[in-house]
C-alpha positions as a LaTeX table, in Angstrom:
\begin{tabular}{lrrr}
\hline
Residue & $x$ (\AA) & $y$ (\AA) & $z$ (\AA) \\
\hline
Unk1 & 3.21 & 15.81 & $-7.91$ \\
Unk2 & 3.53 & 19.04 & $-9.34$ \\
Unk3 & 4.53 & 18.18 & $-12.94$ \\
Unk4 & 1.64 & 16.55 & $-14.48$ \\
Unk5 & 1.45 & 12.92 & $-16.08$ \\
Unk6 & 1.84 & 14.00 & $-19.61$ \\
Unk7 & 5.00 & 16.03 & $-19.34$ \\
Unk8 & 6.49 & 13.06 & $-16.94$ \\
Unk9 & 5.26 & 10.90 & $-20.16$ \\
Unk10 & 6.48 & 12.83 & $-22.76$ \\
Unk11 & 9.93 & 13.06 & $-21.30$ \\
Unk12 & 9.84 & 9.58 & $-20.47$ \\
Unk13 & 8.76 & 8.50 & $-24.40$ \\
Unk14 & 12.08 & 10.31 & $-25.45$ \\
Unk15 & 13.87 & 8.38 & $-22.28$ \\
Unk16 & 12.30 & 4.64 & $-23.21$ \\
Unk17 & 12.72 & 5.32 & $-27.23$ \\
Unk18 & 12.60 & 1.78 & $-29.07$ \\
Unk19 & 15.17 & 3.09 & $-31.77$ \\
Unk20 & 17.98 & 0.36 & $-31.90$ \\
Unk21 & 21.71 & 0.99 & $-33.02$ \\
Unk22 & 22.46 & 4.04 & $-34.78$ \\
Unk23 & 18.79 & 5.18 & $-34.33$ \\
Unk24 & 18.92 & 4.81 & $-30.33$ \\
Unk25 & 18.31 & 8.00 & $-28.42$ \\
Unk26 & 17.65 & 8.32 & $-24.82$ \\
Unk27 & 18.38 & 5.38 & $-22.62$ \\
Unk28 & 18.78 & 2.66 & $-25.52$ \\
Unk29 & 21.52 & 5.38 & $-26.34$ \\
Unk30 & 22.88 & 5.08 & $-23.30$ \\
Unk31 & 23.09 & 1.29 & $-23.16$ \\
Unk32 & 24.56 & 0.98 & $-26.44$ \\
Unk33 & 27.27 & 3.41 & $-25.12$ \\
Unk34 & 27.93 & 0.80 & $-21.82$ \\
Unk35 & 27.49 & $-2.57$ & $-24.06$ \\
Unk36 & 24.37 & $-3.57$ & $-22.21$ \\
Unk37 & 21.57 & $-4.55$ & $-24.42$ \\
Unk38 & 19.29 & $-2.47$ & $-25.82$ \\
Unk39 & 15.07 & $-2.74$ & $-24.88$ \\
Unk40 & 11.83 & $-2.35$ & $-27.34$ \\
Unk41 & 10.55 & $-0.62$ & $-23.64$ \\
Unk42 & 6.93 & 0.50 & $-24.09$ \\
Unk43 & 6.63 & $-1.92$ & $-27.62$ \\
Unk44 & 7.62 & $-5.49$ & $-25.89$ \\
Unk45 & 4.96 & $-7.99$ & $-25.33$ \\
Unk46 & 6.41 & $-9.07$ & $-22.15$ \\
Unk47 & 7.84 & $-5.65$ & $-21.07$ \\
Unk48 & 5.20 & $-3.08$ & $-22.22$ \\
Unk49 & 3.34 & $-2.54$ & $-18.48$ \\
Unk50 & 6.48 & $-2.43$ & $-16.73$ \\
Unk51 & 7.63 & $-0.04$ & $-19.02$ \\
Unk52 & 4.72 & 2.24 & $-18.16$ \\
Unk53 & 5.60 & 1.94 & $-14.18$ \\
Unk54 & 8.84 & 3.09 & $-14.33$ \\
Unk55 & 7.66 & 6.88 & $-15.11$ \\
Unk56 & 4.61 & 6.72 & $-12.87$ \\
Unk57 & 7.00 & 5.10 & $-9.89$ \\
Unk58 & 9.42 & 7.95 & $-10.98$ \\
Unk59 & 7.06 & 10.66 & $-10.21$ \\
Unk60 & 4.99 & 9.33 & $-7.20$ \\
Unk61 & 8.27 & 8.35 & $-5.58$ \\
Unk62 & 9.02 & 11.81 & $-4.33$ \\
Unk63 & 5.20 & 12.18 & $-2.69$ \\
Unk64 & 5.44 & 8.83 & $-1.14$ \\
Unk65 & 8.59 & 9.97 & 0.29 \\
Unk66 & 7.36 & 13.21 & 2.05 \\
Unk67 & 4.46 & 11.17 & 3.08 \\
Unk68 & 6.50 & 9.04 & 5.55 \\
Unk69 & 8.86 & 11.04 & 6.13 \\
Unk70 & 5.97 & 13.60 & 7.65 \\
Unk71 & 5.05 & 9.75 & 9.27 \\
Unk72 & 8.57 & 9.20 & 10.52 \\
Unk73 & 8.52 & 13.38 & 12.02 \\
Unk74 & 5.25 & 12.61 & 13.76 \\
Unk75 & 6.71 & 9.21 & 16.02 \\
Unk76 & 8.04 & 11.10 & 19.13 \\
Unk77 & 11.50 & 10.57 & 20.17 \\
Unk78 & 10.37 & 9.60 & 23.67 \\
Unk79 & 8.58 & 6.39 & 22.29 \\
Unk80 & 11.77 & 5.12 & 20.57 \\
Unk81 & 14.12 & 5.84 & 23.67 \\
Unk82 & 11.74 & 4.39 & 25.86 \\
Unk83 & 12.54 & 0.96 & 23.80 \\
Unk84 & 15.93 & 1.32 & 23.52 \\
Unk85 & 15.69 & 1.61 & 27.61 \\
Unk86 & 13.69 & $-1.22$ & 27.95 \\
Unk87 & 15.86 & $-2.95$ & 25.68 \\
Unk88 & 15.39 & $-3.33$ & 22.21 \\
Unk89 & 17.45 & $-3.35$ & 19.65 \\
Unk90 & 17.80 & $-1.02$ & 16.51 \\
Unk91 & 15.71 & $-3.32$ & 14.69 \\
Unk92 & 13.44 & $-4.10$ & 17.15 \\
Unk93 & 12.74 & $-0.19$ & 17.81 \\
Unk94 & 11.96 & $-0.11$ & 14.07 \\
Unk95 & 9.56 & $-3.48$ & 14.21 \\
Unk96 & 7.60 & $-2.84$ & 17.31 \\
Unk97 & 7.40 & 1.21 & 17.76 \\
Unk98 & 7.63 & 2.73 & 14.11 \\
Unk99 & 6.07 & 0.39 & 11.67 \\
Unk100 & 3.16 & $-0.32$ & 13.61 \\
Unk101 & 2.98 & 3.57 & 14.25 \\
Unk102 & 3.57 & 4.21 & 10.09 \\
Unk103 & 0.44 & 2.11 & 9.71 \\
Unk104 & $-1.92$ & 4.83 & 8.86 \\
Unk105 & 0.56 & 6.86 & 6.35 \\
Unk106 & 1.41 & 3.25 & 4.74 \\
Unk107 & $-2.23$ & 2.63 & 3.80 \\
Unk108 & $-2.72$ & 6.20 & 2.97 \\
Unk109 & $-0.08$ & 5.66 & 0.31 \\
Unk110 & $-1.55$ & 2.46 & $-0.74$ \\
Unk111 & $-4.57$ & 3.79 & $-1.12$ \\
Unk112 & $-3.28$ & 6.80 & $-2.75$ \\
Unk113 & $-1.26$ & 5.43 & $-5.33$ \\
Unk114 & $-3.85$ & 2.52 & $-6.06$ \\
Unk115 & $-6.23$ & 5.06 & $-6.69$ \\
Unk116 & $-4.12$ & 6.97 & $-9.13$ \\
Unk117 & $-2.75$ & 3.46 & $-10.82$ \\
Unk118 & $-6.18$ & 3.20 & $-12.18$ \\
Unk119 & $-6.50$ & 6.74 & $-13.74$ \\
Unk120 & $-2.86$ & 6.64 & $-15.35$ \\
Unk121 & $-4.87$ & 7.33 & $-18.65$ \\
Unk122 & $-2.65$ & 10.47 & $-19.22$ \\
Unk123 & 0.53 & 8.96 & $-18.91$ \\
Unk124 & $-0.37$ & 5.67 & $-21.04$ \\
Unk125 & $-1.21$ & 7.70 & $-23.69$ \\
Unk126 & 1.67 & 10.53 & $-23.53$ \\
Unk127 & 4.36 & 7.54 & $-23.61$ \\
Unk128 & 3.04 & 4.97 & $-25.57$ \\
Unk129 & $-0.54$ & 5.93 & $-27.36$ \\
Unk130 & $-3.42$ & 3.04 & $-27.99$ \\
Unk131 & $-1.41$ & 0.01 & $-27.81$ \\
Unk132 & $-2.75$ & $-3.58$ & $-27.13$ \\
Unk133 & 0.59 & $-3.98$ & $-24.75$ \\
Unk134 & 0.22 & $-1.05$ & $-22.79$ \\
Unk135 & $-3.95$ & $-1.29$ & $-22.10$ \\
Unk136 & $-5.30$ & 0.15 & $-19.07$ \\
Unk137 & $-9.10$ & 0.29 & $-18.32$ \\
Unk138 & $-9.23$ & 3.79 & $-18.96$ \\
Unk139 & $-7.42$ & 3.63 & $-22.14$ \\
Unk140 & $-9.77$ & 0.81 & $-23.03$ \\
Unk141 & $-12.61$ & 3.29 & $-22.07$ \\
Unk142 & $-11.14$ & 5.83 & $-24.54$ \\
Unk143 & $-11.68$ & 3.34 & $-27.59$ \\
Unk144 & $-14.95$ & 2.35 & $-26.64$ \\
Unk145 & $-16.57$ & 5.51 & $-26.96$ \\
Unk146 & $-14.56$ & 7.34 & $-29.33$ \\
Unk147 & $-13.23$ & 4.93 & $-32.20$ \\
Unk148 & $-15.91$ & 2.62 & $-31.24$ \\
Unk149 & $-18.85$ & 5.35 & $-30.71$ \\
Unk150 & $-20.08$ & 3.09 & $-28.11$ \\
Unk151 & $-20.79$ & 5.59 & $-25.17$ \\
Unk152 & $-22.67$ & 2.66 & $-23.06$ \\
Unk153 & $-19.30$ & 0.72 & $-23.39$ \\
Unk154 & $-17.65$ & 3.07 & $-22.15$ \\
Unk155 & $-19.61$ & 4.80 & $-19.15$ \\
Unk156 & $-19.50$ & 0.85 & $-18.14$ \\
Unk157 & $-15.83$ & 0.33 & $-17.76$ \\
Unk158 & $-16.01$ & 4.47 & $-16.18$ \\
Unk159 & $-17.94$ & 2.80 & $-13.75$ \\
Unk160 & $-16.10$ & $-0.40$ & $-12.88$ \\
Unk161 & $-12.79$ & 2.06 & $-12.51$ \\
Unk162 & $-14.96$ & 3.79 & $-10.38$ \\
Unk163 & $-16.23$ & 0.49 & $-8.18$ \\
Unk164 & $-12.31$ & $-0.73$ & $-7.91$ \\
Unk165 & $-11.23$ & 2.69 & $-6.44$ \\
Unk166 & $-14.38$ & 2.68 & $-4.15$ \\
Unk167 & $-13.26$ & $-1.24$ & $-2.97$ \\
Unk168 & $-9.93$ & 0.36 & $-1.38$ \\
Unk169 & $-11.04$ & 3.97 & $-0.40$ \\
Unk170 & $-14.51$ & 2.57 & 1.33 \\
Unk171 & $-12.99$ & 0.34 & 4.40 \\
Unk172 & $-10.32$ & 2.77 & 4.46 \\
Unk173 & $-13.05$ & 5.95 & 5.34 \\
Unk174 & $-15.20$ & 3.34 & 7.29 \\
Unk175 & $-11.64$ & 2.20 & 9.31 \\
Unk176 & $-11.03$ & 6.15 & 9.82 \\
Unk177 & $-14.17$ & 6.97 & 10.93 \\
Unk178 & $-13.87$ & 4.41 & 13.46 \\
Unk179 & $-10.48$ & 5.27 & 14.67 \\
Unk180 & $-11.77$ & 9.01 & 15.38 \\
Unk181 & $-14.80$ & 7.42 & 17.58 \\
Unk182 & $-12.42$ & 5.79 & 19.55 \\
Unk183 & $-10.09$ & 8.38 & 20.23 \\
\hline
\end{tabular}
């Protein structure tokens, strides 16, 4: 979280380079190296948007992480020995005491990373620029207003970005204020 989404894409434009053969730096390098076959990354038709995950799942990993692993800290010992006494299993601990206990940091994350899926504007543009393949709502936003100059366009998709993020964060305020009335 602390490196931003342009440096993660500029590093990750050198990584995914589309050079072939002699030209191939970065992982294409790499590959040619091995003997595996060498990817267009970012450029293929059928590739380009799973091109563009691999950096943002690179550097949202590491949050996600400390997110249930503060979840997995917070699940008191006492709760999983209790099961174990009573019987369960390894896995069964796991099914019926921690995952429905990791509940709340597992939608957090969801929530989390589906709201920053929708802003990846940064990092779309840092690894691959304006491309058809690679065309995110915000990006499509961008050429609306400016290479279009059509502002209305544009503060139209702004707001449907803004109506898909409200769609997951709403219930998930409205199912948290609930839980706290409860408790």
């Amino acid at each position: 979280m602390a490196i931003s989404f342009v440096a993660t894409g500029i590093v990750w434009r050198w990584l995914m380079n589309s050079g072939q053969d002699e030209r191939a730096v970065g992982l294409n390098r790499l590959f040619d190296v091995v003997g595996l076959p060498q990817w267009a990354w970012f450029r293929d038709q059928d590739w380009g948007m799973a091109a563009m995950a691999i950096p943002a799942i690179w550097q949202m990993s590491g949050y996600v992480m400390a997110l249930f692993l503060a979840g997995f800290r917070g699940i008191p010992e006492e709760l999983r020995e209790a099961a174990r006494v009573d019987g369960c299993t390894e896995w069964g601990v796991y099914r019926h005491v921690v995952l429905p206990l990791l509940r709340p940091v597992t939608l957090s994350a969801l929530i989390i990373l589906g709201h920053i899926s929708l802003k990846t504007f940064d990092l779309v543009m840092a690894v691959s620029g304006k491309q058809i393949i690679t065309d995110v709502p915000a990006v499509f936003m961008w050429v609306a207003v400016f290479d279009f100059h059509d502002p209305a366009k544009g503060a139209t998709i702004a707001s449907y970005i803004v109506l898909s993020v409200a769609v997951f964060v709403i219930p998930y305020l409205i199912w948290s204020v609930r839980k706290e009335r409860r408790s």
